[in-house]
Amino acid sequence: IERMNKEVEENFYEKRLEGANDDYLCELIRNNEIKEFIRFTEQRNLSLEICIKRSIFETNQLLTDKFDISLIEYASFYGSNDIIKYIEKKGVELTSSMWIYAIHSCNAELIRYLEDNHVPPPTNGYERILEESIKCHHNEISNYIIDNLMNEEDHQNNIENNYNDNLYRYAVESHNYCFFPANMKYKNMF
């Protein structure tokens, strides 16, 4: 135990308590420190298409489950709009995977940025994005998706695919009772 205690980093417990990637580049992204980010990446001649280094201190399941999270996805997760715009300006493509990360940031400006740049949602459309927003309890984003992003054609397709049942299922699974049905005609969700 004494040998292990000697091998533990000085600030190990502080980093563990913070629960975020301890890499300096990740810290710059989380804090949206664009000037320092530019200086750091240019000094080290880093490609803006690299993936972030994994960290034992990261606690968010979305970030721990995937092995190849790009800088722009990580910036989307933290709503670091200045860094995202800089990375895109330098030629990195905006991708549909950014939608899921952007939902976690609960950053309306970023959602709008993806819309304005015609970034398509993931393969299963806006329903996956809606599910993630309900799961995160980002209800304003959820309502925005329902009211503005899921167009009439999506609603028609989703009605055929039990849209309301799915919506209520997401609410129940995520304990987000803002989307719980007012009427109980959807008893099969239980």
GROMACS .gro file of C-alpha atoms in nm:
model
  190
    1ILE     CA    1   0.000   0.000   0.000
    2GLU     CA    2   0.286   0.239   0.081
    3ARG     CA    3   0.447   0.169  -0.258
    4MET     CA    4   0.116   0.233  -0.433
    5ASN     CA    5   0.065   0.557  -0.241
    6LYS     CA    6   0.409   0.675  -0.357
    7GLU     CA    7   0.318   0.603  -0.719
    8VAL     CA    8  -0.009   0.796  -0.704
    9GLU     CA    9   0.011   1.141  -0.862
   10GLU     CA   10   0.023   1.431  -0.622
   11ASN     CA   11  -0.316   1.564  -0.729
   12PHE     CA   12  -0.474   1.227  -0.809
   13TYR     CA   13  -0.762   1.269  -0.566
   14GLU     CA   14  -0.838   1.623  -0.683
   15LYS     CA   15  -0.850   1.505  -1.045
   16ARG     CA   16  -1.069   1.211  -0.948
   17LEU     CA   17  -1.307   1.444  -0.767
   18GLU     CA   18  -1.327   1.675  -1.072
   19GLY     CA   19  -1.419   1.376  -1.293
   20ALA     CA   20  -1.294   1.521  -1.620
   21ASN     CA   21  -1.015   1.441  -1.863
   22ASP     CA   22  -0.695   1.578  -1.712
   23ASP     CA   23  -0.520   1.640  -2.044
   24TYR     CA   24  -0.425   2.008  -2.087
   25LEU     CA   25  -0.576   2.026  -2.435
   26CYS     CA   26  -0.906   1.894  -2.298
   27GLU     CA   27  -0.898   2.155  -2.023
   28LEU     CA   28  -0.855   2.430  -2.282
   29ILE     CA   29  -1.151   2.295  -2.477
   30ARG     CA   30  -1.373   2.263  -2.167
   31ASN     CA   31  -1.301   2.626  -2.079
   32ASN     CA   32  -1.337   2.745  -2.441
   33GLU     CA   33  -0.997   2.918  -2.416
   34ILE     CA   34  -0.960   2.985  -2.786
   35LYS     CA   35  -0.640   3.195  -2.777
   36GLU     CA   36  -0.452   2.943  -2.565
   37PHE     CA   37  -0.597   2.656  -2.770
   38ILE     CA   38  -0.464   2.811  -3.093
   39ARG     CA   39  -0.125   2.882  -2.938
   40PHE     CA   40  -0.098   2.531  -2.790
   41THR     CA   41  -0.197   2.345  -3.107
   42GLU     CA   42   0.021   2.560  -3.334
   43GLN     CA   43   0.325   2.538  -3.104
   44ARG     CA   44   0.304   2.161  -3.104
   45ASN     CA   45   0.198   2.142  -3.468
   46LEU     CA   46  -0.104   1.931  -3.368
   47SER     CA   47  -0.354   1.821  -3.628
   48LEU     CA   48  -0.702   1.941  -3.545
   49GLU     CA   49  -0.833   1.603  -3.657
   50ILE     CA   50  -0.669   1.411  -3.372
   51CYS     CA   51  -0.868   1.229  -3.109
   52ILE     CA   52  -0.849   1.322  -2.744
   53LYS     CA   53  -0.638   1.111  -2.512
   54ARG     CA   54  -0.832   0.881  -2.285
   55SER     CA   55  -0.823   0.956  -1.915
   56ILE     CA   56  -0.892   0.747  -1.608
   57PHE     CA   57  -1.046   1.057  -1.452
   58GLU     CA   58  -1.325   1.096  -1.708
   59THR     CA   59  -1.662   1.005  -1.560
   60ASN     CA   60  -1.920   1.078  -1.830
   61GLN     CA   61  -2.028   0.752  -1.992
   62LEU     CA   62  -2.065   0.909  -2.336
   63LEU     CA   63  -1.698   1.007  -2.323
   64THR     CA   64  -1.573   0.684  -2.168
   65ASP     CA   65  -1.758   0.442  -2.396
   66LYS     CA   66  -1.610   0.572  -2.721
   67PHE     CA   67  -1.239   0.534  -2.795
   68ASP     CA   68  -1.197   0.784  -3.077
   69ILE     CA   69  -1.354   1.115  -2.977
   70SER     CA   70  -1.234   1.394  -3.201
   71LEU     CA   71  -1.145   1.741  -3.078
   72ILE     CA   72  -1.455   1.887  -3.244
   73GLU     CA   73  -1.682   1.626  -3.079
   74TYR     CA   74  -1.524   1.695  -2.740
   75ALA     CA   75  -1.570   2.069  -2.796
   76SER     CA   76  -1.934   2.001  -2.887
   77PHE     CA   77  -1.984   1.811  -2.562
   78TYR     CA   78  -1.872   2.118  -2.368
   79GLY     CA   79  -2.039   2.376  -2.594
   80SER     CA   80  -1.706   2.539  -2.679
   81ASN     CA   81  -1.839   2.735  -2.975
   82ASP     CA   82  -1.528   2.945  -3.037
   83ILE     CA   83  -1.309   2.637  -3.059
   84ILE     CA   84  -1.558   2.456  -3.284
   85LYS     CA   85  -1.570   2.751  -3.523
   86TYR     CA   86  -1.190   2.772  -3.528
   87ILE     CA   87  -1.151   2.398  -3.595
   88GLU     CA   88  -1.409   2.414  -3.874
   89LYS     CA   89  -1.241   2.722  -4.023
   90LYS     CA   90  -0.918   2.520  -4.035
   91GLY     CA   91  -1.085   2.257  -4.254
   92VAL     CA   92  -1.226   1.999  -4.013
   93GLU     CA   93  -1.570   1.885  -4.125
   94LEU     CA   94  -1.876   1.919  -3.905
   95THR     CA   95  -2.022   1.570  -3.860
   96SER     CA   96  -2.356   1.426  -3.764
   97SER     CA   97  -2.200   1.273  -3.451
   98MET     CA   98  -2.163   1.626  -3.314
   99TRP     CA   99  -2.540   1.636  -3.253
  100ILE     CA  100  -2.529   1.389  -2.964
  101TYR     CA  101  -2.239   1.574  -2.802
  102ALA     CA  102  -2.408   1.911  -2.859
  103ILE     CA  103  -2.720   1.787  -2.680
  104HIS     CA  104  -2.509   1.724  -2.371
  105SER     CA  105  -2.379   2.080  -2.378
  106CYS     CA  106  -2.738   2.214  -2.371
  107ASN     CA  107  -2.602   2.499  -2.581
  108ALA     CA  108  -2.879   2.644  -2.798
  109GLU     CA  109  -2.627   2.847  -2.999
  110LEU     CA  110  -2.441   2.530  -3.092
  111ILE     CA  111  -2.763   2.351  -3.191
  112ARG     CA  112  -2.845   2.648  -3.412
  113TYR     CA  113  -2.493   2.645  -3.558
  114LEU     CA  114  -2.533   2.281  -3.660
  115GLU     CA  115  -2.870   2.364  -3.815
  116ASP     CA  116  -2.739   2.669  -4.000
  117ASN     CA  117  -2.452   2.465  -4.142
  118HIS     CA  118  -2.694   2.191  -4.257
  119VAL     CA  119  -2.525   1.921  -4.052
  120PRO     CA  120  -2.753   1.617  -4.080
  121PRO     CA  121  -2.858   1.432  -3.766
  122PRO     CA  122  -2.731   1.078  -3.707
  123THR     CA  123  -2.868   0.803  -3.930
  124ASN     CA  124  -3.189   0.752  -3.735
  125GLY     CA  125  -3.280   1.119  -3.764
  126TYR     CA  126  -3.387   1.357  -3.496
  127GLU     CA  127  -3.553   1.090  -3.286
  128ARG     CA  128  -3.215   0.977  -3.150
  129ILE     CA  129  -3.131   1.340  -3.073
  130LEU     CA  130  -3.466   1.381  -2.901
  131GLU     CA  131  -3.410   1.068  -2.694
  132GLU     CA  132  -3.071   1.198  -2.580
  133SER     CA  133  -3.211   1.539  -2.485
  134ILE     CA  134  -3.489   1.379  -2.279
  135LYS     CA  135  -3.234   1.150  -2.115
  136CYS     CA  136  -3.023   1.454  -2.021
  137HIS     CA  137  -3.330   1.641  -1.892
  138HIS     CA  138  -3.260   1.925  -2.134
  139ASN     CA  139  -3.630   1.989  -2.179
  140GLU     CA  140  -3.601   2.321  -2.362
  141ILE     CA  141  -3.381   2.150  -2.621
  142SER     CA  142  -3.626   1.857  -2.636
  143ASN     CA  143  -3.919   2.087  -2.699
  144TYR     CA  144  -3.720   2.277  -2.962
  145ILE     CA  145  -3.643   1.950  -3.142
  146ILE     CA  146  -4.009   1.844  -3.134
  147ASP     CA  147  -4.139   2.184  -3.244
  148ASN     CA  148  -3.874   2.284  -3.498
  149LEU     CA  149  -3.650   2.003  -3.615
  150MET     CA  150  -3.885   1.712  -3.647
  151ASN     CA  151  -4.074   1.829  -3.953
  152GLU     CA  152  -4.414   1.707  -4.060
  153GLU     CA  153  -4.267   1.418  -4.260
  154ASP     CA  154  -4.069   1.301  -3.954
  155HIS     CA  155  -4.385   1.320  -3.742
  156GLN     CA  156  -4.576   1.112  -3.997
  157ASN     CA  157  -4.298   0.851  -4.010
  158ASN     CA  158  -4.269   0.848  -3.632
  159ILE     CA  159  -4.644   0.814  -3.582
  160GLU     CA  160  -4.618   0.497  -3.785
  161ASN     CA  161  -4.326   0.395  -3.563
  162ASN     CA  162  -4.520   0.462  -3.242
  163TYR     CA  163  -4.374   0.812  -3.192
  164ASN     CA  164  -4.581   0.882  -2.879
  165ASP     CA  165  -4.498   0.545  -2.725
  166ASN     CA  166  -4.129   0.609  -2.784
  167LEU     CA  167  -4.149   0.961  -2.643
  168TYR     CA  168  -4.314   0.837  -2.326
  169ARG     CA  169  -4.076   0.542  -2.304
  170TYR     CA  170  -3.780   0.784  -2.315
  171ALA     CA  171  -3.944   0.989  -2.041
  172VAL     CA  172  -4.002   0.690  -1.816
  173GLU     CA  173  -3.658   0.537  -1.874
  174SER     CA  174  -3.490   0.871  -1.802
  175HIS     CA  175  -3.716   0.968  -1.511
  176ASN     CA  176  -3.795   1.286  -1.702
  177TYR     CA  177  -4.158   1.325  -1.610
  178CYS     CA  178  -4.204   1.650  -1.801
  179PHE     CA  179  -4.280   1.425  -2.097
  180PHE     CA  180  -4.499   1.186  -1.903
  181PRO     CA  181  -4.840   1.147  -2.066
  182ALA     CA  182  -5.125   1.357  -1.936
  183ASN     CA  183  -5.365   1.082  -2.036
  184MET     CA  184  -5.310   0.717  -1.977
  185LYS     CA  185  -5.412   0.583  -2.315
  186TYR     CA  186  -5.050   0.470  -2.360
  187LYS     CA  187  -5.068   0.201  -2.092
  188ASN     CA  188  -4.846  -0.035  -2.290
  189MET     CA  189  -4.540   0.175  -2.203
  190PHE     CA  190  -4.538   0.015  -1.861
   0.00000   0.00000   0.00000
